[in-house]
Structure formats: C-alpha cells, structure tokens
PDB file of C-alpha atoms in Angstrom:
ATOM      1  CA  MET A   1      27.964 -31.176  60.952  1.00  0.00           C
ATOM      2  CA  ALA A   2      25.302 -32.391  58.532  1.00  0.00           C
ATOM      3  CA  SER A   3      24.640 -28.855  57.257  1.00  0.00           C
ATOM      4  CA  CYS A   4      25.949 -29.415  53.704  1.00  0.00           C
ATOM      5  CA  MET A   5      24.640 -32.981  53.516  1.00  0.00           C
ATOM      6  CA  ARG A   6      21.122 -33.724  52.338  1.00  0.00           C
ATOM      7  CA  SER A   7      18.994 -36.832  52.345  1.00  0.00           C
ATOM      8  CA  LEU A   8      19.246 -39.171  49.367  1.00  0.00           C
ATOM      9  CA  PHE A   9      15.435 -39.071  49.190  1.00  0.00           C
ATOM     10  CA  SER A  10      15.625 -35.412  48.144  1.00  0.00           C
ATOM     11  CA  ASP A  11      16.932 -36.527  44.732  1.00  0.00           C
ATOM     12  CA  HIS A  12      14.620 -39.212  43.354  1.00  0.00           C
ATOM     13  CA  SER A  13      16.651 -40.151  40.268  1.00  0.00           C
ATOM     14  CA  ARG A  14      19.858 -40.501  42.297  1.00  0.00           C
ATOM     15  CA  TYR A  15      18.026 -42.617  44.878  1.00  0.00           C
ATOM     16  CA  VAL A  16      16.688 -44.915  42.126  1.00  0.00           C
ATOM     17  CA  GLU A  17      20.171 -45.276  40.607  1.00  0.00           C
ATOM     18  CA  SER A  18      21.870 -45.916  43.971  1.00  0.00           C
ATOM     19  CA  PHE A  19      19.229 -48.541  44.798  1.00  0.00           C
ATOM     20  CA  ARG A  20      19.872 -50.197  41.420  1.00  0.00           C
ATOM     21  CA  ARG A  21      23.614 -50.285  42.195  1.00  0.00           C
ATOM     22  CA  PHE A  22      22.826 -51.793  45.608  1.00  0.00           C
ATOM     23  CA  LEU A  23      20.831 -54.621  43.986  1.00  0.00           C
ATOM     24  CA  ASN A  24      23.569 -55.186  41.384  1.00  0.00           C
ATOM     25  CA  ASN A  25      26.276 -55.382  44.049  1.00  0.00           C
ATOM     26  CA  SER A  26      24.395 -57.385  46.674  1.00  0.00           C
ATOM     27  CA  THR A  27      22.922 -60.854  47.065  1.00  0.00           C
ATOM     28  CA  GLU A  28      19.642 -59.283  48.267  1.00  0.00           C
ATOM     29  CA  HIS A  29      17.364 -60.784  45.615  1.00  0.00           C
ATOM     30  CA  GLN A  30      19.232 -64.104  45.521  1.00  0.00           C
ATOM     31  CA  CYS A  31      18.719 -64.329  49.291  1.00  0.00           C
ATOM     32  CA  MET A  32      14.990 -63.670  48.867  1.00  0.00           C
ATOM     33  CA  GLN A  33      14.791 -66.234  46.044  1.00  0.00           C
ATOM     34  CA  GLU A  34      16.420 -68.835  48.292  1.00  0.00           C
ATOM     35  CA  PHE A  35      13.769 -68.179  50.935  1.00  0.00           C
ATOM     36  CA  MET A  36      10.955 -68.421  48.367  1.00  0.00           C
ATOM     37  CA  GLU A  37      12.325 -71.765  47.139  1.00  0.00           C
ATOM     38  CA  LYS A  38      13.064 -73.386  50.483  1.00  0.00           C
ATOM     39  CA  LYS A  39      10.721 -71.876  53.075  1.00  0.00           C
ATOM     40  CA  LEU A  40       7.732 -70.276  51.372  1.00  0.00           C
ATOM     41  CA  PRO A  41       5.977 -73.505  50.257  1.00  0.00           C
ATOM     42  CA  GLY A  42       5.674 -74.629  53.896  1.00  0.00           C
ATOM     43  CA  ILE A  43       4.489 -71.187  55.011  1.00  0.00           C
ATOM     44  CA  ILE A  44       1.675 -70.996  52.435  1.00  0.00           C
ATOM     45  CA  ALA A  45       0.695 -74.684  52.793  1.00  0.00           C
ATOM     46  CA  ARG A  46      -2.670 -73.888  54.431  1.00  0.00           C
ATOM     47  CA  ILE A  47      -3.545 -70.342  53.343  1.00  0.00           C
ATOM     48  CA  GLY A  48      -5.874 -71.530  50.541  1.00  0.00           C
ATOM     49  CA  GLU A  49      -7.509 -74.500  52.239  1.00  0.00           C
ATOM     50  CA  THR A  50     -11.201 -74.881  51.252  1.00  0.00           C
ATOM     51  CA  LYS A  51     -11.113 -71.495  49.457  1.00  0.00           C
ATOM     52  CA  ALA A  52     -12.423 -70.867  45.935  1.00  0.00           C
ATOM     53  CA  GLU A  53     -10.162 -67.805  45.595  1.00  0.00           C
ATOM     54  CA  ILE A  54      -6.886 -66.823  47.261  1.00  0.00           C
ATOM     55  CA  LYS A  55      -6.538 -63.138  48.098  1.00  0.00           C
ATOM     56  CA  ILE A  56      -3.006 -61.729  48.237  1.00  0.00           C
ATOM     57  CA  LEU A  57      -2.097 -58.186  49.255  1.00  0.00           C
ATOM     58  CA  SER A  58       1.338 -56.794  48.373  1.00  0.00           C
ATOM     59  CA  ILE A  59       2.348 -53.725  50.377  1.00  0.00           C
ATOM     60  CA  GLY A  60       5.191 -51.868  48.661  1.00  0.00           C
ATOM     61  CA  GLY A  61       5.371 -54.348  45.784  1.00  0.00           C
ATOM     62  CA  GLY A  62       7.871 -52.251  43.822  1.00  0.00           C
ATOM     63  CA  ALA A  63       8.492 -53.524  40.284  1.00  0.00           C
ATOM     64  CA  GLY A  64       7.025 -56.944  41.116  1.00  0.00           C
ATOM     65  CA  GLU A  65      10.116 -59.136  40.785  1.00  0.00           C
ATOM     66  CA  ILE A  66       9.667 -60.856  44.165  1.00  0.00           C
ATOM     67  CA  ASP A  67       5.850 -60.642  43.986  1.00  0.00           C
ATOM     68  CA  LEU A  68       5.800 -62.825  40.874  1.00  0.00           C
ATOM     69  CA  GLN A  69       8.003 -65.423  42.546  1.00  0.00           C
ATOM     70  CA  ILE A  70       5.530 -65.545  45.437  1.00  0.00           C
ATOM     71  CA  LEU A  71       2.602 -65.920  43.013  1.00  0.00           C
ATOM     72  CA  SER A  72       4.389 -68.754  41.219  1.00  0.00           C
ATOM     73  CA  LYS A  73       4.758 -70.648  44.526  1.00  0.00           C
ATOM     74  CA  VAL A  74       1.078 -70.083  45.397  1.00  0.00           C
ATOM     75  CA  GLN A  75       0.062 -71.356  41.935  1.00  0.00           C
ATOM     76  CA  THR A  76       2.170 -74.491  42.417  1.00  0.00           C
ATOM     77  CA  GLN A  77       0.576 -75.101  45.823  1.00  0.00           C
ATOM     78  CA  TYR A  78      -2.973 -74.449  44.566  1.00  0.00           C
ATOM     79  CA  PRO A  79      -3.074 -75.263  40.827  1.00  0.00           C
ATOM     80  CA  GLY A  80      -5.990 -73.758  38.938  1.00  0.00           C
ATOM     81  CA  ILE A  81      -7.363 -71.733  41.849  1.00  0.00           C
ATOM     82  CA  CYS A  82      -8.143 -68.094  41.063  1.00  0.00           C
ATOM     83  CA  ILE A  83      -5.753 -65.651  42.751  1.00  0.00           C
ATOM     84  CA  ASN A  84      -6.676 -62.047  43.439  1.00  0.00           C
ATOM     85  CA  ASN A  85      -3.402 -60.084  43.752  1.00  0.00           C
ATOM     86  CA  GLU A  86      -3.681 -56.444  44.852  1.00  0.00           C
ATOM     87  CA  VAL A  87      -0.632 -54.203  44.995  1.00  0.00           C
ATOM     88  CA  VAL A  88      -0.162 -51.055  47.088  1.00  0.00           C
ATOM     89  CA  GLU A  89       2.819 -49.111  45.714  1.00  0.00           C
ATOM     90  CA  PRO A  90       3.365 -45.324  45.921  1.00  0.00           C
ATOM     91  CA  SER A  91       5.682 -45.067  42.874  1.00  0.00           C
ATOM     92  CA  ALA A  92       3.922 -44.756  39.494  1.00  0.00           C
ATOM     93  CA  GLU A  93       7.254 -45.590  37.841  1.00  0.00           C
ATOM     94  CA  GLN A  94       7.480 -48.899  39.734  1.00  0.00           C
ATOM     95  CA  ILE A  95       3.864 -49.795  38.909  1.00  0.00           C
ATOM     96  CA  VAL A  96       4.606 -49.332  35.177  1.00  0.00           C
ATOM     97  CA  LYS A  97       7.586 -51.712  35.506  1.00  0.00           C
ATOM     98  CA  TYR A  98       5.438 -54.197  37.466  1.00  0.00           C
ATOM     99  CA  LYS A  99       2.775 -54.208  34.715  1.00  0.00           C
ATOM    100  CA  GLU A 100       5.458 -54.697  32.044  1.00  0.00           C
ATOM    101  CA  ARG A 101       6.858 -57.636  34.016  1.00  0.00           C
ATOM    102  CA  VAL A 102       3.399 -59.240  34.293  1.00  0.00           C
ATOM    103  CA  ALA A 103       2.836 -58.804  30.540  1.00  0.00           C
ATOM    104  CA  LYS A 104       6.059 -60.748  29.838  1.00  0.00           C
ATOM    105  CA  THR A 105       5.292 -63.539  32.337  1.00  0.00           C
ATOM    106  CA  SER A 106       3.495 -66.703  31.234  1.00  0.00           C
ATOM    107  CA  ASN A 107       0.957 -68.728  33.245  1.00  0.00           C
ATOM    108  CA  MET A 108      -0.710 -65.721  34.848  1.00  0.00           C
ATOM    109  CA  GLU A 109      -4.160 -66.505  33.421  1.00  0.00           C
ATOM    110  CA  ASN A 110      -5.676 -67.373  36.801  1.00  0.00           C
ATOM    111  CA  VAL A 111      -4.293 -64.236  38.512  1.00  0.00           C
ATOM    112  CA  LYS A 112      -6.307 -61.013  38.676  1.00  0.00           C
ATOM    113  CA  PHE A 113      -4.122 -57.947  39.282  1.00  0.00           C
ATOM    114  CA  ALA A 114      -5.071 -54.564  40.714  1.00  0.00           C
ATOM    115  CA  TRP A 115      -2.625 -51.752  41.472  1.00  0.00           C
ATOM    116  CA  HIS A 116      -3.147 -48.859  43.871  1.00  0.00           C
ATOM    117  CA  GLU A 117      -0.751 -45.924  43.613  1.00  0.00           C
ATOM    118  CA  GLU A 118      -0.621 -45.059  47.313  1.00  0.00           C
ATOM    119  CA  THR A 119       1.375 -45.554  50.506  1.00  0.00           C
ATOM    120  CA  SER A 120       0.422 -48.159  53.099  1.00  0.00           C
ATOM    121  CA  SER A 121      -0.949 -45.415  55.395  1.00  0.00           C
ATOM    122  CA  GLU A 122      -3.073 -44.012  52.531  1.00  0.00           C
ATOM    123  CA  TYR A 123      -4.362 -47.546  51.929  1.00  0.00           C
ATOM    124  CA  GLU A 124      -5.207 -47.870  55.638  1.00  0.00           C
ATOM    125  CA  LYS A 125      -7.158 -44.583  55.598  1.00  0.00           C
ATOM    126  CA  ARG A 126      -9.050 -45.664  52.470  1.00  0.00           C
ATOM    127  CA  MET A 127      -9.915 -49.064  53.954  1.00  0.00           C
ATOM    128  CA  LEU A 128     -11.298 -47.437  57.101  1.00  0.00           C
ATOM    129  CA  GLN A 129     -13.860 -45.695  54.848  1.00  0.00           C
ATOM    130  CA  GLU A 130     -14.807 -48.956  53.101  1.00  0.00           C
ATOM    131  CA  GLU A 131     -16.017 -52.417  54.033  1.00  0.00           C
ATOM    132  CA  PRO A 132     -12.911 -54.132  55.474  1.00  0.00           C
ATOM    133  CA  ARG A 133     -11.621 -57.017  53.349  1.00  0.00           C
ATOM    134  CA  LYS A 134      -9.862 -60.123  54.582  1.00  0.00           C
ATOM    135  CA  TRP A 135      -6.678 -61.457  52.951  1.00  0.00           C
ATOM    136  CA  ASP A 136      -5.081 -64.910  52.822  1.00  0.00           C
ATOM    137  CA  PHE A 137      -1.520 -63.679  52.405  1.00  0.00           C
ATOM    138  CA  ILE A 138      -0.080 -60.205  52.958  1.00  0.00           C
ATOM    139  CA  HIS A 139       3.549 -59.408  52.276  1.00  0.00           C
ATOM    140  CA  MET A 140       5.619 -56.353  53.184  1.00  0.00           C
ATOM    141  CA  ILE A 141       9.029 -56.595  51.556  1.00  0.00           C
ATOM    142  CA  GLN A 142      11.654 -54.057  52.615  1.00  0.00           C
ATOM    143  CA  MET A 143       9.001 -51.371  53.203  1.00  0.00           C
ATOM    144  CA  LEU A 144       8.543 -50.892  56.965  1.00  0.00           C
ATOM    145  CA  TYR A 145      11.352 -48.298  56.934  1.00  0.00           C
ATOM    146  CA  TYR A 146       8.883 -45.954  55.216  1.00  0.00           C
ATOM    147  CA  VAL A 147       6.086 -46.294  57.793  1.00  0.00           C
ATOM    148  CA  LYS A 148       5.716 -43.650  60.510  1.00  0.00           C
ATOM    149  CA  ASP A 149       3.790 -45.722  63.083  1.00  0.00           C
ATOM    150  CA  ILE A 150       4.959 -49.329  62.799  1.00  0.00           C
ATOM    151  CA  PRO A 151       2.943 -50.790  65.737  1.00  0.00           C
ATOM    152  CA  ALA A 152      -0.320 -49.272  64.404  1.00  0.00           C
ATOM    153  CA  THR A 153       0.482 -50.510  60.866  1.00  0.00           C
ATOM    154  CA  LEU A 154       1.165 -54.060  62.083  1.00  0.00           C
ATOM    155  CA  ARG A 155      -2.007 -54.068  64.190  1.00  0.00           C
ATOM    156  CA  PHE A 156      -4.084 -52.852  61.227  1.00  0.00           C
ATOM    157  CA  PHE A 157      -2.814 -55.427  58.718  1.00  0.00           C
ATOM    158  CA  HIS A 158      -2.917 -58.243  61.270  1.00  0.00           C
ATOM    159  CA  GLY A 159      -6.609 -57.419  61.652  1.00  0.00           C
ATOM    160  CA  LEU A 160      -7.125 -58.055  57.904  1.00  0.00           C
ATOM    161  CA  LEU A 161      -5.997 -61.698  58.034  1.00  0.00           C
ATOM    162  CA  ALA A 162      -8.488 -64.431  57.120  1.00  0.00           C
ATOM    163  CA  ALA A 163      -8.453 -67.938  58.671  1.00  0.00           C
ATOM    164  CA  ASN A 164      -5.038 -69.668  58.239  1.00  0.00           C
ATOM    165  CA  ALA A 165      -3.637 -66.461  56.701  1.00  0.00           C
ATOM    166  CA  LYS A 166      -0.077 -65.184  57.117  1.00  0.00           C
ATOM    167  CA  ILE A 167       1.892 -61.958  56.785  1.00  0.00           C
ATOM    168  CA  LEU A 168       5.445 -62.160  55.440  1.00  0.00           C
ATOM    169  CA  ILE A 169       7.702 -59.254  56.432  1.00  0.00           C
ATOM    170  CA  ILE A 170      11.216 -58.924  55.031  1.00  0.00           C
ATOM    171  CA  LEU A 171      13.691 -56.377  56.396  1.00  0.00           C
ATOM    172  CA  VAL A 172      17.322 -56.112  57.436  1.00  0.00           C
ATOM    173  CA  SER A 173      18.405 -58.323  60.308  1.00  0.00           C
ATOM    174  CA  GLY A 174      19.410 -57.054  63.731  1.00  0.00           C
ATOM    175  CA  THR A 175      22.659 -58.972  63.116  1.00  0.00           C
ATOM    176  CA  SER A 176      23.417 -57.005  59.915  1.00  0.00           C
ATOM    177  CA  GLY A 177      25.943 -54.247  59.365  1.00  0.00           C
ATOM    178  CA  TRP A 178      23.001 -51.882  58.844  1.00  0.00           C
ATOM    179  CA  ASP A 179      22.030 -52.190  62.509  1.00  0.00           C
ATOM    180  CA  LYS A 180      25.509 -51.130  63.672  1.00  0.00           C
ATOM    181  CA  LEU A 181      25.852 -48.433  60.999  1.00  0.00           C
ATOM    182  CA  TRP A 182      22.524 -46.790  61.859  1.00  0.00           C
ATOM    183  CA  LYS A 183      23.050 -46.941  65.632  1.00  0.00           C
ATOM    184  CA  LYS A 184      26.543 -45.498  65.483  1.00  0.00           C
ATOM    185  CA  TYR A 185      26.217 -42.924  62.710  1.00  0.00           C
ATOM    186  CA  GLY A 186      22.478 -42.242  62.338  1.00  0.00           C
ATOM    187  CA  PRO A 187      22.564 -39.061  64.466  1.00  0.00           C
ATOM    188  CA  ARG A 188      25.358 -37.611  62.305  1.00  0.00           C
ATOM    189  CA  LEU A 189      23.668 -38.279  58.950  1.00  0.00           C
ATOM    190  CA  PRO A 190      20.864 -36.244  57.362  1.00  0.00           C
ATOM    191  CA  ARG A 191      17.477 -37.628  58.325  1.00  0.00           C
ATOM    192  CA  ASP A 192      14.341 -37.628  56.235  1.00  0.00           C
ATOM    193  CA  ASP A 193      10.746 -37.954  57.387  1.00  0.00           C
ATOM    194  CA  LEU A 194      10.290 -40.573  54.663  1.00  0.00           C
ATOM    195  CA  CYS A 195      12.549 -43.165  56.229  1.00  0.00           C
ATOM    196  CA  GLN A 196      13.431 -44.545  59.642  1.00  0.00           C
ATOM    197  CA  TYR A 197      16.065 -46.946  60.897  1.00  0.00           C
ATOM    198  CA  VAL A 198      14.393 -50.243  61.813  1.00  0.00           C
ATOM    199  CA  THR A 199      15.701 -53.821  61.898  1.00  0.00           C
ATOM    200  CA  SER A 200      14.224 -57.213  62.771  1.00  0.00           C
ATOM    201  CA  SER A 201      15.316 -56.730  66.415  1.00  0.00           C
ATOM    202  CA  ASP A 202      13.033 -53.686  66.681  1.00  0.00           C
ATOM    203  CA  LEU A 203      10.227 -55.452  64.851  1.00  0.00           C
ATOM    204  CA  THR A 204      10.194 -58.620  66.956  1.00  0.00           C
ATOM    205  CA  GLN A 205      10.124 -56.448  70.087  1.00  0.00           C
ATOM    206  CA  ILE A 206       7.076 -54.585  68.709  1.00  0.00           C
ATOM    207  CA  LEU A 207       5.325 -57.873  67.825  1.00  0.00           C
ATOM    208  CA  ASP A 208       6.038 -59.223  71.316  1.00  0.00           C
ATOM    209  CA  GLU A 209       4.538 -56.080  72.868  1.00  0.00           C
ATOM    210  CA  LEU A 210       1.452 -56.412  70.632  1.00  0.00           C
ATOM    211  CA  GLY A 211       1.089 -60.094  71.611  1.00  0.00           C
ATOM    212  CA  ILE A 212       1.199 -61.179  67.952  1.00  0.00           C
ATOM    213  CA  LYS A 213       2.571 -64.654  67.148  1.00  0.00           C
ATOM    214  CA  TYR A 214       5.392 -64.908  64.621  1.00  0.00           C
ATOM    215  CA  GLU A 215       8.382 -66.931  63.442  1.00  0.00           C
ATOM    216  CA  CYS A 216      11.658 -65.340  62.383  1.00  0.00           C
ATOM    217  CA  TYR A 217      14.196 -66.733  59.902  1.00  0.00           C
ATOM    218  CA  ASP A 218      17.574 -65.107  59.195  1.00  0.00           C
ATOM    219  CA  LEU A 219      19.373 -65.571  55.875  1.00  0.00           C
ATOM    220  CA  LEU A 220      22.900 -64.509  54.994  1.00  0.00           C
ATOM    221  CA  SER A 221      23.336 -61.745  52.430  1.00  0.00           C
ATOM    222  CA  THR A 222      26.232 -59.479  51.468  1.00  0.00           C
ATOM    223  CA  MET A 223      26.868 -56.294  49.513  1.00  0.00           C
ATOM    224  CA  ASP A 224      30.177 -55.868  47.702  1.00  0.00           C
ATOM    225  CA  ILE A 225      31.392 -52.406  48.788  1.00  0.00           C
ATOM    226  CA  THR A 226      34.961 -52.751  47.444  1.00  0.00           C
ATOM    227  CA  ASP A 227      34.400 -49.817  45.051  1.00  0.00           C
ATOM    228  CA  CYS A 228      33.627 -47.548  48.035  1.00  0.00           C
ATOM    229  CA  PHE A 229      37.352 -47.565  48.836  1.00  0.00           C
ATOM    230  CA  ILE A 230      38.420 -46.437  45.357  1.00  0.00           C
ATOM    231  CA  GLU A 231      38.578 -42.644  45.210  1.00  0.00           C
ATOM    232  CA  GLY A 232      36.324 -41.164  42.515  1.00  0.00           C
ATOM    233  CA  ASN A 233      34.745 -44.505  41.559  1.00  0.00           C
ATOM    234  CA  GLU A 234      31.199 -43.797  40.318  1.00  0.00           C
ATOM    235  CA  ASN A 235      29.784 -47.131  41.487  1.00  0.00           C
ATOM    236  CA  GLY A 236      31.449 -46.659  44.884  1.00  0.00           C
ATOM    237  CA  ASP A 237      30.048 -43.130  45.218  1.00  0.00           C
ATOM    238  CA  LEU A 238      26.509 -44.366  44.539  1.00  0.00           C
ATOM    239  CA  LEU A 239      26.922 -47.221  47.041  1.00  0.00           C
ATOM    240  CA  TRP A 240      28.138 -44.665  49.614  1.00  0.00           C
ATOM    241  CA  ASP A 241      24.918 -42.737  49.015  1.00  0.00           C
ATOM    242  CA  PHE A 242      22.835 -45.865  49.560  1.00  0.00           C
ATOM    243  CA  LEU A 243      24.749 -46.890  52.703  1.00  0.00           C
ATOM    244  CA  THR A 244      24.421 -43.468  54.327  1.00  0.00           C
ATOM    245  CA  GLU A 245      21.102 -42.394  52.732  1.00  0.00           C
ATOM    246  CA  THR A 246      22.944 -39.183  51.836  1.00  0.00           C
ATOM    247  CA  CYS A 247      22.997 -37.518  48.418  1.00  0.00           C
ATOM    248  CA  ASN A 248      26.592 -37.229  47.115  1.00  0.00           C
ATOM    249  CA  PHE A 249      28.007 -38.396  50.453  1.00  0.00           C
ATOM    250  CA  SER A 250      31.574 -38.685  49.099  1.00  0.00           C
ATOM    251  CA  LYS A 251      31.586 -35.026  48.051  1.00  0.00           C
ATOM    252  CA  THR A 252      29.545 -33.421  50.853  1.00  0.00           C
ATOM    253  CA  ALA A 253      30.370 -35.358  54.041  1.00  0.00           C
ATOM    254  CA  PRO A 254      32.861 -33.844  56.510  1.00  0.00           C
ATOM    255  CA  PRO A 255      36.225 -35.594  55.937  1.00  0.00           C
ATOM    256  CA  ASP A 256      36.406 -36.866  59.544  1.00  0.00           C
ATOM    257  CA  LEU A 257      32.961 -38.515  59.305  1.00  0.00           C
ATOM    258  CA  ARG A 258      33.797 -40.142  55.976  1.00  0.00           C
ATOM    259  CA  ALA A 259      37.145 -41.409  57.309  1.00  0.00           C
ATOM    260  CA  GLU A 260      35.481 -42.871  60.425  1.00  0.00           C
ATOM    261  CA  ILE A 261      32.786 -44.720  58.473  1.00  0.00           C
ATOM    262  CA  MET A 262      35.316 -45.891  55.886  1.00  0.00           C
ATOM    263  CA  LYS A 263      37.476 -47.385  58.663  1.00  0.00           C
ATOM    264  CA  ASP A 264      34.491 -49.012  60.412  1.00  0.00           C
ATOM    265  CA  LEU A 265      33.107 -50.558  57.226  1.00  0.00           C
ATOM    266  CA  GLN A 266      36.268 -52.661  57.001  1.00  0.00           C
ATOM    267  CA  GLU A 267      35.874 -53.980  60.560  1.00  0.00           C
ATOM    268  CA  PRO A 268      34.570 -57.536  61.166  1.00  0.00           C
ATOM    269  CA  GLU A 269      31.321 -56.407  62.803  1.00  0.00           C
ATOM    270  CA  PHE A 270      30.366 -54.616  59.564  1.00  0.00           C
ATOM    271  CA  SER A 271      31.999 -56.590  56.756  1.00  0.00           C
ATOM    272  CA  VAL A 272      34.150 -59.561  55.813  1.00  0.00           C
ATOM    273  CA  LYS A 273      37.148 -59.438  53.497  1.00  0.00           C
ATOM    274  CA  LYS A 274      37.202 -62.240  50.953  1.00  0.00           C
ATOM    275  CA  GLU A 275      39.314 -62.723  47.821  1.00  0.00           C
ATOM    276  CA  GLY A 276      40.292 -59.047  47.783  1.00  0.00           C
ATOM    277  CA  LYS A 277      36.693 -57.856  48.198  1.00  0.00           C
ATOM    278  CA  VAL A 278      35.006 -56.072  51.098  1.00  0.00           C
ATOM    279  CA  LEU A 279      31.568 -57.642  51.662  1.00  0.00           C
ATOM    280  CA  PHE A 280      29.175 -55.673  53.866  1.00  0.00           C
ATOM    281  CA  ASN A 281      26.846 -57.726  56.091  1.00  0.00           C
ATOM    282  CA  ASN A 282      23.411 -57.324  54.454  1.00  0.00           C
ATOM    283  CA  ASN A 283      21.725 -60.204  56.355  1.00  0.00           C
ATOM    284  CA  LEU A 284      17.949 -60.318  55.986  1.00  0.00           C
ATOM    285  CA  SER A 285      15.192 -61.413  58.355  1.00  0.00           C
ATOM    286  CA  PHE A 286      12.000 -63.073  57.144  1.00  0.00           C
ATOM    287  CA  ILE A 287       9.262 -62.698  59.743  1.00  0.00           C
ATOM    288  CA  VAL A 288       6.111 -64.759  59.327  1.00  0.00           C
ATOM    289  CA  VAL A 289       3.137 -63.433  61.300  1.00  0.00           C
ATOM    290  CA  GLU A 290       0.194 -65.731  62.016  1.00  0.00           C
ATOM    291  CA  ALA A 291      -3.497 -64.840  62.074  1.00  0.00           C
TER     292      ALA A 291
END
C-alpha cells in the first residue's frame, strides 16, 4: 500500500520547507516561549549555585531560536557568570543559521559558544573516547524522535549531570493528536530509519523503568490544518507531508488512506474546530530530569 509513497526525509529541501510551514501554522514556539517565561526560572534556580562557570549542552539545537531564550533566562538568574554553551547539531545549514542568530543578539559577551556538527549518538561515541565532562543543564528539544536507542541515550546523558543539574526534554504529549495519528496510521505510512514515533507517554515509561526522577508539564499547542482540506492548496500539501512524514502525500497516497486520515483529522480526538478553522492537537510535554 505504501509502495508509491516515500519518506519525507528522503527529500531534504521538502522536509525543511514542510517543517517551516508547520512552525508558521502552529503555536509550537509560542508554547515553548510560554514555558521558558513561566517555568524555566524555577527549574534553573539552583543549577549554577557556587559555580564560577555554568556549562550548558544543547542536543539538537537547530537554528538556536529556543536555545537563546534559555541562555537569556540563565543570564538573568546568574548575572555576569560565564556560560559555556556547547551545541550538538547534525545539520550544517542549521548551525550556520544559529551562528547568524548569535551574531545579531546582544548581551552574549559572557557566553562562549562551540558547535559540533554531529548527531547525539556520534557525540556519545566521541565522549566515550575522551575524558567525560559534567554539565549543569542539558536540553533536548524535539529531537528524541531521531534517536535509535532512547533508554541508552537517556542513561548516557543523565550520567553527565553535575550537582543540582537538570535535563529538559521537550516532545509531543501523549495527549496530542500525534499520538493517535501515529498509533492508528503509522504502519500504513512509509517509515524511515531516521525517525521513530515517540511521545511523552513512552518517555515517562522509559524513565520510570530506568529509575530516573523527573517532573512532567503539559502545555496546550495547536496547528492550523485548515488548508489541508482545500484541494491543491500548496500550504495544505506541505502540512500533509509534515503530518504523515510522507513526501508529496496528497499526490502519492492511496485515495482510501487519504480519505480516512482526512476524516479522522476532523474528529475531536485529533482536532478542534474553531471560527471556521481546524486546529490539530499539537500539545507538548516538558520533562525535567533531575541529577
């Protein structure tokens, strides 16, 4: 059934564009900003106690938009203290954007940046060859989908935490439409070794099994998918690709599969209808892991 469909990750430029459309049509970053404003200050309140330097590790930092918000909060909490911010990001394109963003941002004088163009598993392998370093704050924002062995990854990074340190993990909530979409339709969509379906429900179960302490916060987020129901709409077609992780889903999916998903996406367990718009449930979970 998926014979003529191929993974969105097989076409990098289309993936990048569909992801951009997702951000433009969702409250994803606004939701993260709300968390950074309201919750983050309390979470980082003790990470720099009695320390001359605060060491932050960003895993999958992307273009740095959220990273710089985190740094701003750490600077406010610990004015004048030197911050060492290291970024692990496999996309050279994203690292260039991150550096450009830093260059345009004021008040970064006390922050030292280092970028490593590698995946989290490549970073792990490299660290096993070197003297292990401890970190005061590690964050993994929307990146655990791209990790093959999540329990081993969590165990490794948990082992890098210094005294009073925390890990912040952000990923889709088990209450989101993504959870239902993946469970129901995952087997009928093209899979890619690069990505796996994982939500906060899976992650908290893994943390429980590992005996790692954590707190979980859920925040509401939506994605406007109204254009997905307009035949031939370019924005809708790109959002379809992002939703299904399928390249040119509208053109290559079997008609019965497309009709089924289209019907489901309008159901209350996936979306809400408001003021003529269809808003997909994009709820996020913020999981704070303790040392």
